[in-house]
Coordinates of C-alpha atoms in Angstrom, one line a residue:
X27 CA -12.7 47.2 -44.9
X28 CA -15.4 46.8 -47.6
X29 CA -18.6 45.1 -47.4
X30 CA -17.5 42.2 -49.5
X31 CA -14.5 41.7 -47.1
X32 CA -16.9 41.8 -44.2
X33 CA -19.1 39.0 -45.7
X34 CA -16.1 36.6 -46.8
X35 CA -13.9 37.2 -43.7
X36 CA -13.6 33.6 -42.3
X37 CA -14.0 32.6 -38.8
X38 CA -15.7 35.8 -37.7
X39 CA -19.2 36.7 -36.6
X40 CA -19.5 38.6 -39.9
X41 CA -19.1 35.5 -41.9
X42 CA -22.8 35.8 -42.8
X43 CA -24.6 36.1 -46.1
X44 CA -25.9 39.6 -46.6
X45 CA -29.5 38.4 -47.4
X46 CA -32.3 38.5 -44.9
X47 CA -33.8 35.1 -46.4
X48 CA -30.5 33.3 -46.1
X49 CA -29.9 34.7 -42.6
X50 CA -33.3 33.5 -41.4
X51 CA -32.7 30.1 -42.8
X52 CA -29.2 29.9 -41.4
X53 CA -30.2 31.0 -37.9
X54 CA -31.7 27.7 -37.1
X55 CA -28.7 25.6 -38.2
X56 CA -26.2 27.8 -36.5
X57 CA -27.9 28.1 -33.2
X58 CA -30.4 25.3 -33.0
X59 CA -31.2 25.8 -29.3
X60 CA -31.6 29.7 -29.6
X61 CA -34.7 31.5 -30.4
X62 CA -37.4 34.0 -29.4
X63 CA -39.4 34.1 -26.1
X64 CA -42.5 36.2 -25.9
X65 CA -43.2 37.8 -22.5
X66 CA -46.8 38.3 -21.3
X67 CA -48.1 41.5 -19.6
X68 CA -47.1 40.2 -16.2
X69 CA -43.6 39.7 -17.2
X70 CA -43.9 35.9 -17.4
X71 CA -42.8 33.6 -20.3
X72 CA -45.7 33.4 -22.7
X73 CA -44.4 31.2 -25.4
X74 CA -41.0 30.4 -27.2
X75 CA -39.9 29.3 -30.7
X76 CA -36.5 28.4 -32.1
X77 CA -35.1 30.2 -34.9
X78 CA -35.8 27.1 -37.1
X79 CA -39.4 27.0 -36.0
X80 CA -39.7 30.7 -36.9
X81 CA -38.3 29.9 -40.3
X82 CA -40.9 27.1 -40.9
X83 CA -43.7 29.5 -39.7
X84 CA -42.5 32.2 -42.0
X85 CA -42.4 29.9 -45.0
X86 CA -46.0 28.8 -44.4
X87 CA -46.9 32.5 -44.2
X88 CA -45.2 33.0 -47.5
X89 CA -47.3 30.4 -48.9
X90 CA -50.4 31.9 -47.6
X91 CA -49.5 35.2 -49.1
X92 CA -48.9 33.7 -52.5
X93 CA -52.3 31.8 -52.4
X94 CA -53.9 35.3 -51.9
X95 CA -52.1 36.6 -55.0
X96 CA -49.1 38.6 -53.5
X97 CA -46.3 38.8 -55.8
X98 CA -42.6 39.4 -55.4
X99 CA -42.1 43.2 -55.1
X100 CA -45.5 43.9 -53.8
X101 CA -45.6 45.9 -50.7
X102 CA -47.5 44.8 -47.5
X103 CA -48.3 47.0 -44.5
X104 CA -48.4 45.5 -41.1
X105 CA -50.7 46.9 -38.5
X106 CA -50.1 44.3 -35.8
X107 CA -48.9 44.3 -32.1
X108 CA -45.7 42.4 -31.0
X109 CA -46.8 38.8 -31.5
X110 CA -46.0 35.5 -33.6
X111 CA -48.3 36.9 -36.3
X112 CA -46.2 39.9 -36.7
X113 CA -43.0 38.0 -37.0
X114 CA -44.5 35.4 -39.4
X115 CA -46.2 38.1 -41.7
X116 CA -42.9 40.3 -41.7
X117 CA -40.5 37.4 -42.5
X118 CA -43.2 35.5 -44.7
X119 CA -43.3 38.6 -47.0
X120 CA -39.4 38.7 -47.1
X121 CA -39.4 35.0 -48.1
X122 CA -41.7 35.5 -50.8
X123 CA -39.5 38.5 -52.2
X124 CA -42.4 40.9 -51.2
X125 CA -41.4 44.2 -49.3
X126 CA -43.1 44.5 -45.6
X127 CA -43.4 47.8 -43.9
X128 CA -44.9 48.0 -40.3
X129 CA -46.9 50.7 -38.5
X130 CA -48.3 51.2 -35.1
X131 CA -51.6 49.6 -34.1
X132 CA -54.4 51.9 -33.4
X133 CA -54.3 53.4 -29.8
X134 CA -50.6 52.8 -29.4
X135 CA -49.6 56.3 -30.1
X136 CA -52.7 58.4 -29.4
X137 CA -56.2 58.7 -31.0
X138 CA -57.2 55.2 -32.8
X139 CA -59.1 57.0 -35.4
X140 CA -55.9 59.5 -36.1
X141 CA -53.8 56.4 -36.3
X142 CA -55.9 54.7 -38.7
X143 CA -56.2 57.8 -40.9
X144 CA -52.4 57.9 -40.7
X145 CA -52.3 54.2 -41.8
X146 CA -54.2 54.9 -44.8
X147 CA -52.2 57.6 -46.0
X148 CA -49.1 55.3 -45.5
X149 CA -51.0 52.8 -47.5
X150 CA -51.3 55.3 -50.3
X151 CA -47.7 56.6 -49.9
X152 CA -46.2 53.0 -50.3
X153 CA -48.8 51.5 -52.8
X154 CA -49.5 48.7 -50.4
X155 CA -51.0 45.7 -51.9
X156 CA -52.3 44.6 -48.5
X157 CA -52.9 46.0 -45.0
X158 CA -52.8 43.2 -42.5
X159 CA -54.4 43.8 -39.1
X160 CA -56.8 42.3 -36.6
X161 CA -60.5 42.0 -37.8
X162 CA -61.2 45.1 -35.6
X163 CA -58.6 47.1 -37.6
X164 CA -60.3 46.2 -40.7
X165 CA -63.7 47.0 -39.5
X166 CA -62.8 50.4 -38.2
X167 CA -60.9 51.0 -41.4
X168 CA -63.9 50.5 -43.5
X169 CA -65.8 52.7 -41.2
X170 CA -63.4 55.4 -41.9
X171 CA -63.4 54.8 -45.6
X172 CA -67.2 54.8 -45.7
X173 CA -67.3 58.2 -44.0
X174 CA -65.4 59.7 -46.9
X175 CA -62.1 59.8 -45.7
X176 CA -60.3 58.5 -48.9
X177 CA -62.3 61.1 -51.1
X178 CA -61.5 64.0 -48.7
X179 CA -57.7 63.2 -48.0
X180 CA -56.3 60.8 -50.3
X181 CA -54.9 61.7 -53.8
X182 CA -56.6 58.8 -55.6
X183 CA -58.8 55.8 -54.9
X184 CA -57.2 53.5 -52.4
X185 CA -56.0 50.4 -54.2
X186 CA -55.0 48.4 -50.9
X187 CA -56.9 45.4 -49.9
X188 CA -57.9 44.9 -46.3
X189 CA -56.7 41.5 -45.0
X190 CA -57.7 40.5 -41.4
X191 CA -54.8 38.4 -39.8
X192 CA -57.5 35.9 -38.9
X193 CA -58.4 35.4 -42.7
X194 CA -54.7 35.1 -43.6
X195 CA -53.9 32.5 -40.8
X196 CA -56.8 30.3 -41.9
X197 CA -55.8 30.4 -45.6
X198 CA -54.2 27.1 -47.0
X199 CA -50.7 27.8 -48.0
X200 CA -49.8 27.5 -51.7
X201 CA -46.8 25.3 -52.7
X202 CA -43.5 26.0 -51.1
X203 CA -42.0 29.3 -52.2
X204 CA -38.7 28.9 -53.9
X205 CA -35.9 30.8 -52.2
X206 CA -33.8 32.1 -55.0
X207 CA -30.7 34.2 -54.7
X208 CA -31.5 38.0 -54.3
X209 CA -29.5 41.2 -55.1
X210 CA -28.1 42.2 -51.7
X211 CA -28.5 45.9 -52.9
X212 CA -32.2 45.4 -53.6
X213 CA -34.8 46.8 -51.2
X214 CA -35.8 44.2 -48.4
X215 CA -38.2 46.2 -46.3
X216 CA -39.4 49.7 -45.8
X217 CA -38.9 51.5 -42.4
X218 CA -41.1 54.6 -41.7
X219 CA -39.3 57.6 -40.2
X220 CA -40.4 58.5 -36.8
X221 CA -42.3 61.5 -38.0
X222 CA -41.3 63.9 -35.2
X223 CA -41.2 66.7 -37.8
X224 CA -44.1 65.6 -40.2
X225 CA -45.7 62.8 -41.9
X226 CA -43.6 59.8 -42.0
X227 CA -41.5 58.9 -45.1
X228 CA -40.9 55.3 -46.1
X229 CA -37.1 54.6 -46.1
X230 CA -36.0 51.9 -48.7
X231 CA -33.6 49.6 -46.9
X232 CA -31.6 46.8 -48.7
X233 CA -30.7 43.2 -47.4
X234 CA -27.0 44.4 -47.1
X235 CA -27.8 47.3 -45.2
X236 CA -30.0 45.5 -42.7
X237 CA -27.6 42.5 -42.0
X238 CA -24.5 44.6 -42.1
X239 CA -25.9 47.0 -39.6
X240 CA -27.0 44.4 -37.3
X241 CA -23.9 42.7 -37.3
X242 CA -22.0 45.9 -36.9
X243 CA -24.1 46.6 -33.8
X244 CA -23.4 43.3 -32.4
X245 CA -19.8 43.7 -33.0
X246 CA -19.3 47.0 -31.5
X247 CA -21.5 45.9 -28.4
X248 CA -19.3 42.9 -27.9
X249 CA -16.1 44.9 -28.6
X250 CA -15.0 45.9 -25.1
X251 CA -16.1 42.5 -23.6
X252 CA -13.8 40.4 -26.0
X253 CA -17.1 38.8 -27.4
X254 CA -18.8 38.7 -30.7
X255 CA -22.2 39.6 -29.4
X256 CA -24.3 39.8 -26.3
X257 CA -25.5 36.6 -24.9
X258 CA -29.3 37.7 -24.8
X259 CA -31.3 40.5 -26.0
X260 CA -34.3 41.9 -24.0
X261 CA -36.6 44.4 -25.7
X262 CA -39.9 46.0 -25.0
X263 CA -39.3 48.3 -28.1
X264 CA -42.1 48.0 -30.8
X265 CA -41.0 46.0 -33.8
X266 CA -42.2 48.7 -36.2
X267 CA -39.4 51.0 -34.7
X268 CA -35.8 50.6 -36.2
X269 CA -34.2 50.1 -32.9
X270 CA -36.7 47.3 -32.0
X271 CA -36.5 45.7 -35.5
X272 CA -32.7 46.1 -36.3
X273 CA -31.0 46.7 -33.0
X274 CA -32.9 43.8 -31.3
X275 CA -34.7 41.3 -33.7
X276 CA -32.3 41.3 -36.7
X277 CA -29.3 41.6 -34.4
X278 CA -30.4 38.5 -32.3
X279 CA -31.2 36.5 -35.5
X280 CA -28.0 37.4 -37.2
X281 CA -25.9 36.7 -34.2
X282 CA -27.8 33.6 -33.1
X283 CA -28.6 34.7 -29.6
X284 CA -31.8 34.4 -27.5
X285 CA -34.3 37.3 -27.6
X286 CA -36.9 38.1 -25.2
X287 CA -39.8 40.4 -26.5
X288 CA -42.1 42.3 -24.4
X289 CA -45.0 44.6 -25.5
X290 CA -44.3 48.4 -25.5
X291 CA -47.6 48.8 -23.4
X292 CA -46.4 46.4 -20.7
X293 CA -43.3 48.5 -20.2
X294 CA -45.1 51.7 -20.2
X295 CA -47.6 50.4 -17.7
X296 CA -45.2 48.7 -15.4
X297 CA -41.4 49.6 -16.3
X298 CA -40.2 47.7 -13.5
X299 CA -41.1 44.5 -15.5
X300 CA -38.4 45.3 -18.0
X301 CA -35.8 45.4 -15.3
X302 CA -37.2 42.3 -13.6
X303 CA -36.8 40.4 -17.1
X304 CA -33.1 41.7 -17.1
X305 CA -32.5 40.6 -13.5
X306 CA -30.4 37.7 -12.9
X307 CA -29.4 37.1 -16.5
X308 CA -25.8 37.4 -17.6
X309 CA -24.4 39.4 -20.6
X310 CA -27.7 41.2 -21.5
X311 CA -28.1 43.8 -24.0
X312 CA -31.2 46.0 -24.0
X313 CA -31.7 49.2 -25.6
X314 CA -34.1 52.0 -24.8
X315 CA -34.7 55.8 -25.5
X316 CA -33.6 58.3 -22.8
X317 CA -37.2 58.7 -21.6
X318 CA -37.4 55.1 -20.7
X319 CA -34.4 55.2 -18.4
X320 CA -35.9 58.4 -16.9
X321 CA -39.2 56.7 -16.3
X322 CA -37.7 53.8 -14.5
X323 CA -35.7 56.2 -12.2
X324 CA -38.9 58.1 -11.4
X325 CA -41.5 55.2 -11.3
X326 CA -39.2 52.5 -9.8
X327 CA -36.2 54.3 -8.3
X328 CA -34.3 53.3 -5.4
X329 CA -37.3 52.6 -3.4
X330 CA -38.2 49.8 -5.8
X331 CA -34.7 48.3 -6.1
X332 CA -35.2 45.3 -3.7
X333 CA -35.1 42.0 -5.5
X334 CA -33.6 43.3 -8.7
X335 CA -30.0 42.0 -9.8
X336 CA -28.9 44.2 -12.6
X337 CA -25.1 43.1 -12.5
X338 CA -25.9 41.1 -15.7
X339 CA -27.1 44.2 -17.5
X340 CA -24.0 44.4 -19.5
X341 CA -25.0 46.9 -22.3
X342 CA -27.6 49.3 -21.3
X343 CA -27.8 51.0 -24.8
X344 CA -29.4 54.4 -24.9
X345 CA -30.2 56.3 -27.8
X346 CA -33.1 57.5 -30.2
X347 CA -33.3 60.8 -28.5
X348 CA -30.8 63.1 -26.9
X349 CA -29.1 61.6 -24.0
X350 CA -29.5 63.6 -21.0
X351 CA -26.8 63.9 -18.2
X352 CA -29.5 64.1 -15.6
X353 CA -30.9 60.9 -16.7
X354 CA -27.6 59.2 -16.6
X355 CA -27.2 60.2 -13.1
X356 CA -30.7 59.5 -12.0
X357 CA -30.9 56.0 -13.4
X358 CA -27.3 55.0 -12.3
X359 CA -28.0 56.2 -8.7
X360 CA -31.3 54.8 -8.5
X361 CA -30.2 51.3 -9.4
X362 CA -26.7 51.3 -7.9
X363 CA -28.0 49.0 -5.0
X364 CA -29.0 46.5 -7.6
X365 CA -25.4 46.3 -8.9
X366 CA -25.8 48.7 -11.8
X367 CA -23.0 51.0 -12.6
X368 CA -22.8 53.9 -15.0
X369 CA -20.2 52.0 -17.0
X370 CA -22.9 49.8 -18.2
X371 CA -24.8 52.7 -20.0
X372 CA -23.7 52.9 -23.7
X373 CA -25.1 55.8 -25.5
X374 CA -25.5 55.4 -29.3
X375 CA -26.7 57.5 -32.2
X376 CA -28.6 56.3 -35.2
X377 CA -31.6 57.0 -37.4
X378 CA -33.9 55.1 -39.9
X379 CA -32.1 56.5 -43.1
X380 CA -28.9 54.7 -41.9
X381 CA -30.8 51.5 -41.1
X382 CA -30.1 52.1 -37.4
X383 CA -26.7 52.6 -35.9
X384 CA -24.3 55.3 -36.8
X385 CA -22.0 55.5 -33.8
X386 CA -22.0 53.7 -30.4
X387 CA -19.9 53.8 -27.3
X388 CA -17.0 51.4 -27.7
X389 CA -15.6 51.6 -24.2
X390 CA -16.5 50.1 -20.7
X391 CA -16.4 53.6 -19.2
X392 CA -19.0 56.0 -18.0
X393 CA -20.7 58.1 -20.7
X394 CA -18.4 61.0 -21.6
X395 CA -19.6 64.6 -21.1
X396 CA -18.4 67.4 -23.1
X397 CA -18.8 71.1 -22.7
X398 CA -20.9 72.6 -25.7
X399 CA -18.6 74.7 -27.9
X400 CA -19.3 78.3 -28.5
X401 CA -22.3 78.9 -30.6
X402 CA -24.2 75.9 -29.5
X403 CA -27.6 76.0 -27.5
X404 CA -27.1 78.1 -24.5
X405 CA -29.1 75.9 -22.1
X406 CA -26.7 72.8 -23.2
X407 CA -23.9 73.3 -21.0
X408 CA -22.6 70.0 -21.5
X409 CA -23.8 66.8 -23.8
X410 CA -23.5 63.3 -23.5
X411 CA -21.1 61.5 -26.1
X412 CA -22.8 58.9 -28.3
X413 CA -19.5 57.0 -29.2
X414 CA -17.6 56.4 -32.6
X415 CA -18.8 55.1 -35.8
X416 CA -19.5 51.5 -36.3
X417 CA -17.8 49.3 -38.8
X418 CA -17.4 50.7 -42.3
X419 CA -19.2 54.0 -41.4
X420 CA -17.9 57.5 -41.6
X421 CA -19.1 60.7 -40.0
X422 CA -18.4 64.3 -41.0
X423 CA -19.4 67.4 -39.4
X424 CA -20.1 70.2 -42.2
X425 CA -20.9 73.8 -42.4
X426 CA -23.9 74.8 -44.5
X427 CA -21.8 75.1 -47.6
X428 CA -20.6 71.5 -47.5
X429 CA -17.1 72.0 -45.9
X430 CA -15.9 69.9 -43.4
X431 CA -15.4 71.3 -40.0
X432 CA -12.6 70.5 -37.4
X433 CA -13.3 68.7 -34.0
X434 CA -15.3 70.8 -31.5
X435 CA -17.0 72.8 -34.1
X436 CA -20.8 72.6 -34.3
X437 CA -22.3 71.8 -37.7
X438 CA -24.4 69.3 -39.7
X439 CA -24.0 65.6 -39.1
X440 CA -23.3 63.6 -42.4
X441 CA -23.0 60.0 -42.7
X442 CA -21.6 57.5 -45.3
X443 CA -21.5 53.8 -45.1
X444 CA -23.3 50.4 -46.0
X445 CA -26.1 51.2 -43.9
X446 CA -27.3 54.2 -45.7
X447 CA -30.7 53.8 -47.3
X448 CA -31.6 53.4 -51.0
X449 CA -33.7 56.4 -50.7
X450 CA -37.4 57.5 -49.8
X451 CA -39.9 55.5 -51.7
X452 CA -41.9 57.5 -54.4
X453 CA -40.0 60.7 -53.2
X454 CA -37.3 61.5 -55.5
X455 CA -37.1 65.1 -54.5
X456 CA -36.7 64.4 -50.8
X457 CA -34.2 61.6 -51.6
X458 CA -32.0 64.0 -53.7
X459 CA -31.9 66.5 -50.9
X460 CA -31.0 64.0 -48.4
X461 CA -28.5 61.9 -50.3
X462 CA -25.6 63.5 -52.1
X463 CA -22.6 61.6 -53.6
X464 CA -23.2 58.6 -51.3
X465 CA -23.5 60.9 -48.1
X466 CA -26.5 61.1 -46.0
X467 CA -27.4 64.6 -44.6
X468 CA -29.1 63.4 -41.2
X469 CA -30.7 66.7 -40.4
X470 CA -29.0 66.6 -37.1
X471 CA -26.6 69.1 -35.6
X472 CA -23.5 68.2 -33.4
X473 CA -19.7 68.0 -33.1
X474 CA -17.0 65.6 -32.6
X475 CA -14.2 65.6 -30.2
X476 CA -10.4 65.0 -30.8
X477 CA -11.0 61.2 -30.5
X478 CA -13.9 61.2 -33.0
X479 CA -16.7 60.8 -30.7
X480 CA -20.0 62.2 -31.8
X481 CA -21.9 64.8 -29.6
X482 CA -25.5 65.9 -30.6
X483 CA -26.8 69.5 -30.1
X484 CA -30.1 69.3 -31.9
X485 CA -31.8 69.1 -35.2
X486 CA -31.4 72.0 -37.8
X487 CA -34.9 71.7 -39.0
X488 CA -36.4 72.4 -35.6
X489 CA -34.5 75.6 -34.8
X490 CA -36.6 78.4 -33.5
X491 CA -35.7 81.8 -34.8
X492 CA -37.0 84.3 -32.0
X493 CA -36.3 87.9 -32.1
X494 CA -33.1 87.3 -34.0
X495 CA -31.8 84.5 -31.9
X496 CA -31.7 80.8 -32.8
X497 CA -32.8 78.3 -30.0
X498 CA -33.6 74.6 -30.3
X499 CA -37.0 73.5 -29.0
X500 CA -35.5 71.2 -26.3
X501 CA -33.8 74.3 -24.8
X502 CA -37.2 75.5 -23.7
X503 CA -38.4 72.2 -23.1
X504 CA -35.7 71.3 -20.6
X505 CA -36.1 74.4 -18.6
X506 CA -39.7 73.7 -18.4
X507 CA -39.4 70.2 -17.4
X508 CA -36.7 71.2 -14.8
X509 CA -39.1 73.6 -13.2
X510 CA -42.2 71.3 -13.5
X511 CA -40.2 68.2 -12.3
X512 CA -41.3 66.3 -15.3
X513 CA -39.3 64.7 -18.4
X514 CA -40.3 61.2 -17.7
X515 CA -44.0 60.4 -18.1
X516 CA -44.7 63.9 -18.4
X517 CA -43.2 65.8 -21.2
X518 CA -43.3 69.3 -22.9
X519 CA -43.2 70.4 -26.5
X520 CA -42.0 73.8 -27.8
X521 CA -42.5 75.5 -31.1
X522 CA -42.8 78.8 -32.7
X523 CA -45.9 80.4 -34.5
X524 CA -46.1 83.4 -36.5
X525 CA -48.0 86.4 -35.0
X526 CA -48.9 90.1 -35.7
X527 CA -45.7 90.9 -33.7
X528 CA -43.4 88.2 -35.5
X529 CA -42.4 84.6 -34.7
X530 CA -43.0 84.0 -31.2
X531 CA -42.5 80.8 -29.0
X532 CA -45.2 78.5 -27.6
X533 CA -44.7 76.1 -24.8
X534 CA -47.0 73.0 -24.0
X535 CA -46.5 71.1 -21.0
X536 CA -48.0 67.9 -19.6
X537 CA -49.0 67.8 -15.9
X538 CA -51.0 65.6 -13.3
X539 CA -51.6 68.7 -11.3
X540 CA -55.3 69.8 -11.0
X541 CA -55.4 72.4 -8.3
X542 CA -56.1 75.7 -10.1
X543 CA -53.9 77.7 -7.7
X544 CA -51.1 75.4 -8.3
X545 CA -51.5 75.4 -12.0
X546 CA -51.4 79.2 -12.0
X547 CA -48.2 79.1 -9.9
X548 CA -46.5 76.5 -12.1
X549 CA -47.3 78.4 -15.2
X550 CA -45.9 81.6 -14.0
X551 CA -42.7 79.6 -12.5
X552 CA -42.1 78.0 -16.0
X553 CA -42.5 81.3 -17.8
X554 CA -40.2 83.1 -15.5
X555 CA -37.5 80.5 -15.7
X556 CA -37.7 80.5 -19.7
X557 CA -37.4 84.3 -19.6
X558 CA -34.6 84.5 -17.0
X559 CA -32.6 81.6 -18.4
X560 CA -33.0 82.0 -22.2
X561 CA -34.4 85.6 -22.5
X562 CA -37.3 84.4 -24.4
X563 CA -40.9 85.9 -23.6
X564 CA -43.5 83.3 -24.2
X565 CA -46.7 84.1 -26.4
X566 CA -48.4 81.3 -25.0
X567 CA -47.9 78.6 -22.3
X568 CA -50.4 75.7 -22.2
X569 CA -50.8 73.0 -19.5
X570 CA -52.4 69.8 -20.6
X571 CA -53.2 66.3 -19.0
X572 CA -50.3 63.8 -19.1
X573 CA -50.1 61.6 -22.1
X574 CA -51.9 64.0 -24.5
X575 CA -49.0 65.4 -26.5
X576 CA -48.4 63.5 -29.9
X577 CA -45.5 61.1 -29.8
X578 CA -43.5 59.2 -32.2
X579 CA -43.1 55.4 -32.0
X580 CA -39.8 56.0 -30.1
X581 CA -41.5 58.5 -27.6
X582 CA -40.3 61.7 -29.2
X583 CA -42.6 64.7 -29.2
X584 CA -44.1 65.4 -32.5
X585 CA -43.5 69.1 -32.5
X586 CA -45.1 69.7 -35.9
X587 CA -48.3 67.7 -35.2
X588 CA -48.4 69.7 -31.9
X589 CA -48.0 73.1 -33.5
X590 CA -50.7 72.1 -36.2
X591 CA -53.1 71.1 -33.4
X592 CA -52.5 74.4 -31.5
X593 CA -53.1 76.5 -34.5
X594 CA -56.3 74.6 -35.2
X595 CA -57.3 75.3 -31.5
X596 CA -57.4 71.6 -30.9
X597 CA -55.2 71.5 -27.6
X598 CA -57.3 70.9 -24.6
X599 CA -56.1 73.3 -21.9
X600 CA -56.0 72.5 -18.1
X601 CA -55.3 76.2 -18.0
X602 CA -54.1 79.1 -20.1
X603 CA -51.2 81.0 -18.1
X604 CA -50.9 84.5 -19.3
X605 CA -47.1 85.6 -19.8
X606 CA -46.1 89.2 -19.6
X607 CA -48.8 91.0 -21.5
X608 CA -51.7 89.2 -23.3
X609 CA -50.9 86.0 -25.3
X610 CA -50.3 87.0 -28.8
X611 CA -52.9 85.9 -31.4
X612 CA -51.6 83.3 -33.9
X613 CA -52.1 83.8 -37.6
X614 CA -54.4 81.1 -39.2
X615 CA -53.0 78.0 -40.5
X616 CA -53.1 78.8 -44.1
X617 CA -51.1 82.0 -43.4
X618 CA -48.8 80.1 -41.1
X619 CA -47.9 77.7 -44.0
X620 CA -47.2 80.7 -46.2
X621 CA -44.9 82.1 -43.6
X622 CA -43.0 78.8 -43.1
X623 CA -42.5 78.6 -46.8
X624 CA -40.9 82.1 -47.1

């Protein structure tokens, strides 16, 4: 079925305009009693708006933008937490015809200064007219600029105006902004890639892509229940992340269902509050990365199940990172007494370059496990299925030459459909490398079974080539986390570095252990397990404090950033654990870069 047929199909959930401005305006009329509830840091209702009230607030914000000189086509970077201000600023820009882009607030993902410097680089990359944040953000940003950051790091003088949200809200709006028809294929907003392998790129996503993907998610989620969409969506995911934006906010808006929004910090501090918000509700859909389910199993577990009723947690979507069989088992068994079954877990696969969803489990069955075919990562004996493609979307597994592979053959994952991006803003070279004849090269590796279900085995860009053998970083990480008992709140990161003896593996592991003797034992246990199971001698193994590894907005370890920090000597060690022989000296960063290029 074509996109046009999807839009015109009468009497279905897809009988919607593929225009974000029209969808926002229609939501209040189609579902006058539905809206968004903000949840405070104790898990209680903080405030609520209907979708009609959200539309009116966005119209006022569009008028304020216009009064301050923002024009259609201008780009606005939002550096705000989950709040009404975030929603007003994002939708206000869309109503005006400007192009919003959102980024994490300082301190959300690591060092506040490092995050602000990243924000300024994104401002330059997207040519932002305004950077909207709290007064404290503007103050600290000016401090960084006055310290010479722009001259030292940016390619040209920064042309972005710093706009405090307090100033924006206090601005009297201009006359109402006319809402004319838009080209559905035009760019509606920018989505930053997660940046797990480098600096984030700005993905250009159209009105059509956003609404089609949101409705395709809703349709697939409701499919096995015989319903058009979930009854209510609960989310703690950040709105600057594609799963939080499209999978929760835009899906709720386009489907006309209630949305409950929590702060990511609230979940990370007390993961039980997420489950408490879901408890007792009916027809709940809530997505989260694998690590979040693991965190709940570890921090809440069977001992904390009392008082929870998760029978209505109809669709526990798990995606954003590899779904681990151990986590499926741990979460399901931990909350079985609360009425949760593994049939409620529904794995999915997607990426920002495809708007969000590519595949999603279509059955009310336990997640499928499949043995990894020959030639796959040795540590991955079995992987979890991520479902079949959503509406109007095609997936192919290809060899490096572009040939389509048969089922159960590992290759590169390629995607085609209405959710595929327009391109990377200002990066024609990267766009040409990623988009070919309408197909998206995802950079992921995987295979499909005879029924078309997709299974992921890793990413081709993160392959470690060690002594002539190809390994994925997570192979080392999973061995380490299995020995250390981490994988939830504590994570590990693996990468390779050039040395005088060739490429060698480095493993950095988070731990809460402080006893020197136990640290020494732990390090040797991990190094021995990696050598025994994978045949890989480690050049270096570093134990660090929990929470210090750089993460993306979805919780993935930023291996490239970790590697760069390691090469610069910036990784703070709890203890250096020597492997067989002395740790290998790494080449300096400039030589490292040359080695990578060749």
